[in-house]
Short mmCIF file of C-alpha atoms in Angstrom, two decimals:
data_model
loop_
_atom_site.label_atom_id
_atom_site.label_comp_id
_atom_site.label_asym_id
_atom_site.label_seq_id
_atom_site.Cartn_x
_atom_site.Cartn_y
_atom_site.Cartn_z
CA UNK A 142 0.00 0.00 0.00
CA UNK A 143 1.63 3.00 -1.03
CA UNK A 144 0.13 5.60 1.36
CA UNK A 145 0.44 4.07 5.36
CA UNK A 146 -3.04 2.93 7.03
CA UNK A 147 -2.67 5.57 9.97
CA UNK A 148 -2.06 8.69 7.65
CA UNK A 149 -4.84 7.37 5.45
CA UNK A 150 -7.07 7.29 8.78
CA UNK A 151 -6.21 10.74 9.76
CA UNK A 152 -6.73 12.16 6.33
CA UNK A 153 -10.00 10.39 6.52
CA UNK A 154 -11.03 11.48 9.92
CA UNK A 155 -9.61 15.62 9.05
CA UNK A 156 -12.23 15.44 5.97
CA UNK A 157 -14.96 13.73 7.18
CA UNK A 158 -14.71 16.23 10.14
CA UNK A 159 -14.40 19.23 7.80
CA UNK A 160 -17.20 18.07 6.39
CA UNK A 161 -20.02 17.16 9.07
CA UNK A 162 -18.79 20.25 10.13
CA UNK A 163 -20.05 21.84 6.85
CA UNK A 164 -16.93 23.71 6.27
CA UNK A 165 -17.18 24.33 2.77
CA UNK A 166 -13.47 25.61 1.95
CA UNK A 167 -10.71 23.73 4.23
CA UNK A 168 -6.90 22.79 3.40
CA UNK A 169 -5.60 19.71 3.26
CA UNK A 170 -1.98 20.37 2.27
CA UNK A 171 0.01 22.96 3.45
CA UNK A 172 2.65 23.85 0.98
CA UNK A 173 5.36 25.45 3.23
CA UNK A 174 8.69 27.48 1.10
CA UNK A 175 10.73 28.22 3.88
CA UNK A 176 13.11 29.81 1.38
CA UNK A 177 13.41 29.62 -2.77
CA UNK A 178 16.76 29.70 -2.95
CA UNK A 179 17.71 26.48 -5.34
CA UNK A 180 21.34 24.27 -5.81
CA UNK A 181 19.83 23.50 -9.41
CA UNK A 182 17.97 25.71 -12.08
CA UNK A 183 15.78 23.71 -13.80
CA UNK A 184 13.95 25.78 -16.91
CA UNK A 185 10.76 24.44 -16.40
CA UNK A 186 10.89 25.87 -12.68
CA UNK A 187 8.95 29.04 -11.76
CA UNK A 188 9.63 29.17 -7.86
CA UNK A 189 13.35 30.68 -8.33
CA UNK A 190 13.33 33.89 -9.97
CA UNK A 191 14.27 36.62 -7.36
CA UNK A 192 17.29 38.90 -6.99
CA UNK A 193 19.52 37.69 -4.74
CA UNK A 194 18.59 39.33 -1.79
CA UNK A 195 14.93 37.62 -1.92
CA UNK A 196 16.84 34.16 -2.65
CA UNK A 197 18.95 34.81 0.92
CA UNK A 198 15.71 35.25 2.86
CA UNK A 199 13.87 32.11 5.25
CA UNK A 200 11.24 31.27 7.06
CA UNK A 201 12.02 31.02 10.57
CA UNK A 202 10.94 27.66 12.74
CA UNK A 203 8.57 30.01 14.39
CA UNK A 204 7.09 31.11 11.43
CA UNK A 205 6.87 27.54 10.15
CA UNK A 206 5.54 26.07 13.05
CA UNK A 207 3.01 28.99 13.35
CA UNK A 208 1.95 28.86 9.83
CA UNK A 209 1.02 25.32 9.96
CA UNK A 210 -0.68 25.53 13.39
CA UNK A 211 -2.67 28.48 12.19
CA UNK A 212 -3.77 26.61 8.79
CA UNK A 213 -4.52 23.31 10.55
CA UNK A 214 -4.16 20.77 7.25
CA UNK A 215 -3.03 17.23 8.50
CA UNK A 216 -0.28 17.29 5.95
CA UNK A 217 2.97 20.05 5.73
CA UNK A 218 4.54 19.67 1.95
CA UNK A 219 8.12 21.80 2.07
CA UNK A 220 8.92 22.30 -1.44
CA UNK A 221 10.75 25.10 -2.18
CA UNK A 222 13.69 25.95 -3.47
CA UNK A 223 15.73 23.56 -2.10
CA UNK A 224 14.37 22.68 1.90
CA UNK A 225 18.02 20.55 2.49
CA UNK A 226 19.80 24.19 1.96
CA UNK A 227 17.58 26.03 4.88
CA UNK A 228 20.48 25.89 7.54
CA UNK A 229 17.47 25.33 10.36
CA UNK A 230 15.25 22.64 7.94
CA UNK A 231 16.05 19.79 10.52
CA UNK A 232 14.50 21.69 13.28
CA UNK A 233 11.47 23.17 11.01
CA UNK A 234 10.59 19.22 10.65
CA UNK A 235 11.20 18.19 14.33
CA UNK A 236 8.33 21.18 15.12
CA UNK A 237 5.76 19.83 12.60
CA UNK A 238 6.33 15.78 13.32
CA UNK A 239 5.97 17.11 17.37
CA UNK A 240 2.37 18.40 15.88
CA UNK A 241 1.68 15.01 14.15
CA UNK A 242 1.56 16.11 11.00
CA UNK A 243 2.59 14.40 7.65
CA UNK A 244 5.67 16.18 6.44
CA UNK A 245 6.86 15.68 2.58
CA UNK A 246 10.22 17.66 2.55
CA UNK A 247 10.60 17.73 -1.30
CA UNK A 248 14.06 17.09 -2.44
CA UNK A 249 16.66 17.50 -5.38
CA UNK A 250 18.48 14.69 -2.90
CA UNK A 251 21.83 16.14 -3.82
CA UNK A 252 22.52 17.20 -0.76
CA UNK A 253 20.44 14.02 0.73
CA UNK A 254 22.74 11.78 2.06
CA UNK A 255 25.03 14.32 3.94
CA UNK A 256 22.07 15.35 5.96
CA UNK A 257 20.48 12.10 6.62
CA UNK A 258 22.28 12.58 10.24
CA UNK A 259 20.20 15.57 11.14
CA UNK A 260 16.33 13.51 10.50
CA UNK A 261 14.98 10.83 12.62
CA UNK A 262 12.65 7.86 10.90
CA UNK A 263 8.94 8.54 11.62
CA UNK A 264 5.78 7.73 10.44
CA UNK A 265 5.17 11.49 9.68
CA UNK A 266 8.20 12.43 7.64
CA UNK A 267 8.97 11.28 4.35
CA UNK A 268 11.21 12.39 1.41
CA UNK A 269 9.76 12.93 -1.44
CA UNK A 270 12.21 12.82 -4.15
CA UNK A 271 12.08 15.31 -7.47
CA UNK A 272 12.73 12.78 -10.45
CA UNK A 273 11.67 13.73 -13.77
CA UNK A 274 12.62 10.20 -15.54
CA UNK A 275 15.18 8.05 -15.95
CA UNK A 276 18.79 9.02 -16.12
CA UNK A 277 18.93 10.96 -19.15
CA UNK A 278 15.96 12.13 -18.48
CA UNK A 279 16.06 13.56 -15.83
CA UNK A 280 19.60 15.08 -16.17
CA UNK A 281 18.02 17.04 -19.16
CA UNK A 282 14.99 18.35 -17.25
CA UNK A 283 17.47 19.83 -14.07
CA UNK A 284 19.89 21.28 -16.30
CA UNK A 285 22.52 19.11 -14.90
CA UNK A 286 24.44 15.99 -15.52
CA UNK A 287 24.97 13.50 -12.48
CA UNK A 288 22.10 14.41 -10.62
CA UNK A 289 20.01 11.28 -11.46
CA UNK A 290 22.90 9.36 -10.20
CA UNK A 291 23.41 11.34 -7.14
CA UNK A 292 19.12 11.11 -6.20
CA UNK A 293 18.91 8.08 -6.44
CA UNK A 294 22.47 6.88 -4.31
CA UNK A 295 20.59 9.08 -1.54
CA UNK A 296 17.34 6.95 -2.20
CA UNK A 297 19.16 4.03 -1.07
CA UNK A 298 20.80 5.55 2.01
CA UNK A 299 17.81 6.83 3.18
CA UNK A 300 15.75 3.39 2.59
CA UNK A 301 18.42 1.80 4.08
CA UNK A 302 18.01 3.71 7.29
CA UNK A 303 14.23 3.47 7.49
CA UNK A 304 13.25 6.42 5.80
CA UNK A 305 9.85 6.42 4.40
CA UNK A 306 10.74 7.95 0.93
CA UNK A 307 8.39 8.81 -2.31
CA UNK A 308 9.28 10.60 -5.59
CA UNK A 309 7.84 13.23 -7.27
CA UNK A 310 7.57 13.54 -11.45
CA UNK A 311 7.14 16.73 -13.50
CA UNK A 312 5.57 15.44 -17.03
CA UNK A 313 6.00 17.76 -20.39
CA UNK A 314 4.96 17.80 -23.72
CA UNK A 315 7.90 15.79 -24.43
CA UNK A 316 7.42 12.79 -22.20
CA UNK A 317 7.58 9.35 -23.78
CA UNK A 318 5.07 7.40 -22.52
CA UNK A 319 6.82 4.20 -22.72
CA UNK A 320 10.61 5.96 -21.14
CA UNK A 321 8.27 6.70 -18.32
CA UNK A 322 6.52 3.48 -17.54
CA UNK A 323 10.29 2.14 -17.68
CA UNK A 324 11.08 5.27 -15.30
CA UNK A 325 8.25 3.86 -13.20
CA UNK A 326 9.79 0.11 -13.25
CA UNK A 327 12.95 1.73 -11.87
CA UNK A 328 11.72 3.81 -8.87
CA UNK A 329 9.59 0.68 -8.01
CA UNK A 330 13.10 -1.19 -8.31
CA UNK A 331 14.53 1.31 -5.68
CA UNK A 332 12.10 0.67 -3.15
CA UNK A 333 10.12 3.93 -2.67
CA UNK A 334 6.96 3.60 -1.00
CA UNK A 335 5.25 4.90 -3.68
CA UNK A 336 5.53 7.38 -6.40
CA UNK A 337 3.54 11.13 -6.90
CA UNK A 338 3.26 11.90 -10.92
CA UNK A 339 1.75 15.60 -12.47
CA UNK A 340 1.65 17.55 -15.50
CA UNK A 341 3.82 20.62 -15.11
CA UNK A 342 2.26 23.93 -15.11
CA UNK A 343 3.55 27.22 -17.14
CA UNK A 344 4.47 29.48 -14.48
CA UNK A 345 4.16 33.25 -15.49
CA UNK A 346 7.78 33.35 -14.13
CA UNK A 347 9.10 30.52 -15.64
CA UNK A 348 11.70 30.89 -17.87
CA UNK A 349 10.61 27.97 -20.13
CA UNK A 350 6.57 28.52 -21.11
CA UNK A 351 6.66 26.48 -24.43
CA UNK A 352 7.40 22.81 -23.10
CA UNK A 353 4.04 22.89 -20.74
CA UNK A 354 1.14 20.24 -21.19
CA UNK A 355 -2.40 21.21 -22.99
CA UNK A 356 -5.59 19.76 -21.22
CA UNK A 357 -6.11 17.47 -24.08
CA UNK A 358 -2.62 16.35 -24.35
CA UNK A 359 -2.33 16.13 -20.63
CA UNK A 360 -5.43 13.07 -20.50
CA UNK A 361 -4.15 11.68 -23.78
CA UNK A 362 -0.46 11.33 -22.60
CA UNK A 363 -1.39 10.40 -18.87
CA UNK A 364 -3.99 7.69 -20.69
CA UNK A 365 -0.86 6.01 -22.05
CA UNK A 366 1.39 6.27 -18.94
CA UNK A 367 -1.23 4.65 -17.00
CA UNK A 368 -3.64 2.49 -18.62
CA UNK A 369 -2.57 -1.23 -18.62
CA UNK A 370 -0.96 -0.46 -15.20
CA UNK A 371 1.28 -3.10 -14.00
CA UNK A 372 0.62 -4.39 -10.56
CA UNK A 373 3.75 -3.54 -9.01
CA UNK A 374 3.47 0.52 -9.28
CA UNK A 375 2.15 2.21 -6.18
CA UNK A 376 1.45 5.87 -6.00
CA UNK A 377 1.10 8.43 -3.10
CA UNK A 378 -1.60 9.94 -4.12
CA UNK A 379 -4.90 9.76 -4.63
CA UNK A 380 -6.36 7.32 -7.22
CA UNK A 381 -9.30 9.61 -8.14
CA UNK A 382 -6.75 12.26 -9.41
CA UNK A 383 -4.93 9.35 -11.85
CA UNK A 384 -8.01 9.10 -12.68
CA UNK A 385 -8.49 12.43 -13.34
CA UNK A 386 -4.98 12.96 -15.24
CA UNK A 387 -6.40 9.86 -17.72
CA UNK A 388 -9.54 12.18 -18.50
CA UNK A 389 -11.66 9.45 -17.04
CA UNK A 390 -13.49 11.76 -14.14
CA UNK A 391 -13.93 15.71 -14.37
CA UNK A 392 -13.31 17.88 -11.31
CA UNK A 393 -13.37 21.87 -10.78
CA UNK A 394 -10.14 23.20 -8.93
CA UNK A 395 -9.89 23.50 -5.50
CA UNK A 396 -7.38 26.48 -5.27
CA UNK A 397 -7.89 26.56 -1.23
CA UNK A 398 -6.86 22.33 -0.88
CA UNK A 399 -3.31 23.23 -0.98
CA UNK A 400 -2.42 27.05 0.29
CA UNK A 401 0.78 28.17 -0.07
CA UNK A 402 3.12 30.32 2.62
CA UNK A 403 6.33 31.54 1.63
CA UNK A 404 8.82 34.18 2.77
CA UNK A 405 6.10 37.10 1.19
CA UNK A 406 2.84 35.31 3.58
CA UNK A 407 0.53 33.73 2.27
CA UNK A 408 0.16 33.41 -1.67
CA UNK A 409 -2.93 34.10 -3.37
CA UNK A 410 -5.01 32.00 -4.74
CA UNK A 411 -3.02 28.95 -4.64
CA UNK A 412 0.27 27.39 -5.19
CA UNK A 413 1.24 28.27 -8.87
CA UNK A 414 -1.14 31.35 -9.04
CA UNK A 415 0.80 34.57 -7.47
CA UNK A 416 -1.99 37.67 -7.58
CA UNK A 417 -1.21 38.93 -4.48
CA UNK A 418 -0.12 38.13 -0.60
CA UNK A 419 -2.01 37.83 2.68
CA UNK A 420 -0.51 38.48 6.49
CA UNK A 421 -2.69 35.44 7.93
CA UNK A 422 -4.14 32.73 6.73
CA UNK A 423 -7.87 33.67 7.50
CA UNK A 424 -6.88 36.89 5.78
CA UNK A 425 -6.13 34.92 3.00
CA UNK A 426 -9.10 32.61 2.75
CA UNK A 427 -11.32 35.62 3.70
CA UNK A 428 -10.04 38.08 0.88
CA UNK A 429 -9.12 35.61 -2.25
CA UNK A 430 -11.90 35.74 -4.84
CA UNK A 431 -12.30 32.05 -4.76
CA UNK A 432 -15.13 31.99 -7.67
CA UNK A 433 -12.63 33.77 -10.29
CA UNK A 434 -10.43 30.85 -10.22
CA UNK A 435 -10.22 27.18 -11.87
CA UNK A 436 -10.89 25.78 -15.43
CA UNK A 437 -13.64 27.56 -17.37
CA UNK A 438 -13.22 30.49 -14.69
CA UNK A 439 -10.11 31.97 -15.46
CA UNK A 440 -7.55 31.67 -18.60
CA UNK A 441 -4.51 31.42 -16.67
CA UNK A 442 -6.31 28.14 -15.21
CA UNK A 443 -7.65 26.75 -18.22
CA UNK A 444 -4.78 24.26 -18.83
CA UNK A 445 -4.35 23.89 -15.34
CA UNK A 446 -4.22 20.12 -13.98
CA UNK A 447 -1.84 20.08 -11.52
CA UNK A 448 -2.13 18.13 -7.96
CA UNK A 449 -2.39 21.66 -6.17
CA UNK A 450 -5.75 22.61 -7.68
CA UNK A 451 -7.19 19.21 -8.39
CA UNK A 452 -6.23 16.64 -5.93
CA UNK A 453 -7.84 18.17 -2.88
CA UNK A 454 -10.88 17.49 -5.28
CA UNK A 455 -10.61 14.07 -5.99
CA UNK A 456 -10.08 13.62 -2.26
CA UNK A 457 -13.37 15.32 -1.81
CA UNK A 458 -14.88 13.00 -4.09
CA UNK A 459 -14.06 10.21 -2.50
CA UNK A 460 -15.68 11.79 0.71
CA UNK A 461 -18.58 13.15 -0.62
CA UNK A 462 -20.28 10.59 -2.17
CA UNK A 463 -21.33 6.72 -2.04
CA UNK A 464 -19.85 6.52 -5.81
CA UNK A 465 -16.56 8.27 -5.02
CA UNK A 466 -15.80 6.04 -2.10
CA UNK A 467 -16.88 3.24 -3.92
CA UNK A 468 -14.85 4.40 -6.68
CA UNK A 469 -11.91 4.80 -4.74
CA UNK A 470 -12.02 1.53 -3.64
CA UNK A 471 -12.68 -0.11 -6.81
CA UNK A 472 -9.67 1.74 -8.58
CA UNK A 473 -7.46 0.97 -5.35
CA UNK A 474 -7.69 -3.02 -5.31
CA UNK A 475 -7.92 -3.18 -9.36
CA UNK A 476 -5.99 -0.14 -10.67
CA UNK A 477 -7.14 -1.03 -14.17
CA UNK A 478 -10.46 -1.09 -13.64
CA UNK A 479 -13.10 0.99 -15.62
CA UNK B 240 12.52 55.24 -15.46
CA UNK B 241 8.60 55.57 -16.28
CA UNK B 242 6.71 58.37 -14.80
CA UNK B 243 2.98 57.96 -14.15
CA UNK B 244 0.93 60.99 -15.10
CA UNK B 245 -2.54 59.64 -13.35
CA UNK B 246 -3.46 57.53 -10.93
CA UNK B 247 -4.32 54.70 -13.41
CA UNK B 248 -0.56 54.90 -15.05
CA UNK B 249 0.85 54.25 -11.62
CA UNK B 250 -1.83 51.08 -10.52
CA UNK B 251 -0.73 49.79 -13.95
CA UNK B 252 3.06 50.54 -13.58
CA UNK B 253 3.00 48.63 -9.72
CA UNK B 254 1.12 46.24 -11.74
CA UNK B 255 3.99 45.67 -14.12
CA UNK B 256 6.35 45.92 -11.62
CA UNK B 257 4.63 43.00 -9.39
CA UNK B 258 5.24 40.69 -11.95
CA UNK B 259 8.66 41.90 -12.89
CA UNK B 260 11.15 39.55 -11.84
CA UNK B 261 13.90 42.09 -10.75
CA UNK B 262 14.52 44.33 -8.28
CA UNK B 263 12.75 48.11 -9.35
CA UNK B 264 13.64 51.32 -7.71
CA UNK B 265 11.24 53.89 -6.61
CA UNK B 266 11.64 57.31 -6.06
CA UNK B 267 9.20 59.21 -3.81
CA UNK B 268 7.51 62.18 -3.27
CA UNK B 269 10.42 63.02 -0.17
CA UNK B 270 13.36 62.35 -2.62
CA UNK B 271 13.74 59.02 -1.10
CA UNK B 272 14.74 56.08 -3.71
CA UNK B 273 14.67 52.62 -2.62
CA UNK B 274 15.56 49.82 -4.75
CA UNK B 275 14.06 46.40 -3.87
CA UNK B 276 11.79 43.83 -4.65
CA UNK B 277 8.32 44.75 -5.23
CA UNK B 278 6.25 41.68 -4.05
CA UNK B 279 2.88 42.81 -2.88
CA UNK B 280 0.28 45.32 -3.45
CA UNK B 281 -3.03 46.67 -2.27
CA UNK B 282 -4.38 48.50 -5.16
CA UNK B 283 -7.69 48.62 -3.82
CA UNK B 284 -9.24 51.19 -0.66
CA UNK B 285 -8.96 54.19 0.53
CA UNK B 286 -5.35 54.38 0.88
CA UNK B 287 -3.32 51.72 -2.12
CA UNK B 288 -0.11 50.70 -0.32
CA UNK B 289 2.46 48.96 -2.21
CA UNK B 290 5.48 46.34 -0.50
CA UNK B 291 9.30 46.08 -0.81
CA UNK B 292 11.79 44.09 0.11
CA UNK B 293 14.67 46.91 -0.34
CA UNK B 294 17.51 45.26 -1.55
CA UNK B 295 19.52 46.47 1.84
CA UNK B 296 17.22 44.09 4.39
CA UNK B 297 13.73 44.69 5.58
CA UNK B 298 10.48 45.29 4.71
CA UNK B 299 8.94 48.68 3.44
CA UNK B 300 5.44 49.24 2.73
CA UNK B 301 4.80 52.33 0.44
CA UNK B 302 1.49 54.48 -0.39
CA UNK B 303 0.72 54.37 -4.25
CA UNK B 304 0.06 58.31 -3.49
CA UNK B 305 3.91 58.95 -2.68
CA UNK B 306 5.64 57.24 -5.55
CA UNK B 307 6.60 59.67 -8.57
CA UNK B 308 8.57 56.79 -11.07
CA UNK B 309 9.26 53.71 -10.85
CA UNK B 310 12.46 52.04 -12.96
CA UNK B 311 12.71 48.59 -13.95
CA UNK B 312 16.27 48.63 -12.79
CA UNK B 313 17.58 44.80 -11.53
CA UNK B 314 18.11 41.81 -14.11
CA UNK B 315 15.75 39.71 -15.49
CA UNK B 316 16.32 36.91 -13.05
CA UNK B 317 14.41 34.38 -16.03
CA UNK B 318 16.26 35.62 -18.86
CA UNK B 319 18.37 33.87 -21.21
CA UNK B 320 17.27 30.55 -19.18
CA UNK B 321 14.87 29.13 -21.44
CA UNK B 322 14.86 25.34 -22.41
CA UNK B 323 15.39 25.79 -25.88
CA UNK B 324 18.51 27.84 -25.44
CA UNK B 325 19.13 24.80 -22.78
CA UNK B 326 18.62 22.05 -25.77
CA UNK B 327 20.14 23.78 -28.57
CA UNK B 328 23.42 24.70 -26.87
CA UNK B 329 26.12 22.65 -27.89
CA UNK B 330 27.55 19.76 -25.38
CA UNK B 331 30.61 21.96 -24.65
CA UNK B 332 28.21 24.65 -23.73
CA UNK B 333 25.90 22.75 -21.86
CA UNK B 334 28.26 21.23 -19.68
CA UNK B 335 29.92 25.20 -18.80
CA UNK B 336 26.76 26.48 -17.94
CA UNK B 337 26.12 23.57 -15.76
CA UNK B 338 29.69 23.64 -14.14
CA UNK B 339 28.85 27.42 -13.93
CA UNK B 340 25.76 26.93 -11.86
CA UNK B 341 27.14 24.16 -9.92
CA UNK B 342 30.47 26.23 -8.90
CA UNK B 343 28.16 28.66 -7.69
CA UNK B 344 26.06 26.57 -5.56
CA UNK B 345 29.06 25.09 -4.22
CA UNK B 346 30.45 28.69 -3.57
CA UNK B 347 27.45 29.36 -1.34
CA UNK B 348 28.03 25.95 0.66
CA UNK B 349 24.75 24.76 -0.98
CA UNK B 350 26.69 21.25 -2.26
#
């Protein structure tokens, strides 16, 4: 099972809640940049274009530990930039395991296996690996040779000492469906728990806006990767959203699922989106004009797919109805079902 | 250096200058120029308020009523970083930029 019983159970239990509750517009993943400063500079990234002096700025513990206690979503992702540079990252985790809640610090790995040291194995932590393919691959998409090769010797290492660890996969225009069910084959071969897959999104501040997947081409090219599924693949994520990416259910966005606090507060309306900043995040979900955002509502959404906006809402499917749980479980014990 | 004539030209310029990713320097109405990041803005109420992170540490927040220009002065962090200039570059070239980037990671103890 690629996602542990007990964080499925709290996941569960935080929606359900949420939901008898009647809270119509609650997170479920905090995405926490404690700083954007990056050791690679992938094209395709939108997260790292600041002067220098932005680039030099973190989060404080505090501030992390704060932010996540005011948002209250069971699980903390820490992309970034790079979390492993954050001199005080090792702390930042300690806080959010002490509050029990799922952390995914999302690596390069390249600095991986030096600070293995520094994290305890727990339930709550995991490493979520950035792998965009196999070797060459994935060398191409980071704008750097060796780093496939360096990722996945830090894989090892941190399997080896317990480590629950995952990877995450950027897919573009130019993916080969075939190089990435190999790609798949290989992380399984590793031993990850299980694997996290999404189309990439054109960031207005990316430096590369050409390479980025079309709706269309997004179901088509997920269709391939993922139909006639072999048994062995596991993925941390939520099998409505495959389901999703294969154009095989239709969701709206959920821009608040996965809100976003950086070193500028917190980002409106989501994750990729940046229209403006709020000081708190009630501010934030008070403020943001929810109802301009997500496919049909906005252009800058239109191609949108990504986990951010559209995970949360697979997750509510599952919740909401008979037919999404049902669903769920269907897809869960036979991945190829229709 | 661009120098709003109405209160529209300057909501647009902060506009522009939001989504401009390098540091822009403001003069204001007291002769005062900072030069910073502009990351945030409040364009809307009684009083728009603009903020900064000045290039020199801190945080500044600035009324849209006391800025006179605003110049698009820092580097274009994204340019000349595109993937096709990444693909097209010959192997040699490839491989400097990358040692490049990775010397200066390494510089800043990030390796």
């Amino acid at each position: 099972m690629a996602v542990p019983l007990s964080q499925m159970f709290t996941v569960s239990k935080y929606v359900l809640t949420q939901q008898l509750k009647g809270v119509k517009r609650y997170p479920l993943v905090l995405m926490l940049e404690p700083l954007f400063r990056c050791n690679l500079a992938c094209a395709g990234c939108g997260k790292i274009q600041y002067p220098d002096h932005v680039l030099d700025k973190h989060l404080t513990p505090e501030q992390c530990w704060a932010a996540a206690d005011e948002c209250g979503a069971p699980i903390v992702s820490i992309p970034g930039g790079e979390p492993l540079i954050h001199p005080r990252m090792a702390e930042i985790v300690r806080g959010l395991v002490e509050r029990k809640k799922y952390v995914y610090v999302c690596t390069n790995a390249i600095l991986l296996e030096r600070k293995l040291d520094e994290y305890t194995p727990s339930k709550y932590l995991t490493f979520s690996i950035h792998m965009d393919g196999s070797r060459d691959e994935h060398d191409l998409a980071v704008c750097r040779d060796g780093v496939y090769d360096v990722a996945t010797k830090a894989i090892k290492e941190a399997l080896r000492r317990g480590h629950r660890v995952t990877t995450n996969s950027t897919l573009f225009d130019d993916a080969n469906p075939e190089r990435v069910r190999k790609f798949f084959d290989e992380m399984m071969e590793l031993g990850v728990e299980g694997m996290m897959i999404s189309p990439g999104y054109s960031y207005q501040k990316a430096p590369d806006q050409k390479h980025f997947l079309k709706r269309n081409k997004t179901r088509e090219l997920f269709a391939k990767i993922l139909g006639n599924r072999r048994r062995g693949w596991r993925f941390n994520q939520s099998p409505l959203f495959l389901e999703f990416l294969m154009g095989r259910r239709d969701y709206q966005c959920t821009p608040w699922g996965n809100p976003t606090y950086n070193v500028f507060g917190w980002q409106k309306p989501c994750y990729l989106l940046q229209e403006g900043y709020a000081k708190t995040f009630r501010e934030m979900m008070d403020t943001t004009a929810w109802d301009q955002y997500g496919t049909g509502r906005n252009e800058k959404c239109a191609d949108c797919m990504v986990h951010c906006g559209y995970e949360a809402s697979a997750v509510a499917d599952t919740f909401g109805s008979l037919s999404g749980f049902g669903r769920t479980v269907k897809i869960t014990l036979s991945p190829n079902a229709r | 250096m661009f120098r709003p004539a109405t209160p529209a030209e300057l909501a647009e310029a902060v506009e522009l200058a939001f989504d401009y990713r390098g540091d822009v320097t403001l003069v204001l109405k007291s002769g005062e120029q900072i030069v910073g990041y502009l990351f945030n803005r409040e364009s809307t109420g009684p009083k728009p308020l603009l903020q900064m992170f000045p290039e020199l540490g801190g945080t500044r927040e600035v009324a849209y009523a006391d800025v006179v220009s605003i110049a698009f002065s820092g580097e274009d962090t994204a340019s000349g970083n595109s993937w096709e200039t990444w693909v097209a570059k010959k192997e040699s070239e490839r491989k400097a930029d990358a040692r490049r980037s990775e010397s200066e990671a390494r510089a800043r103890g990030h390796l």
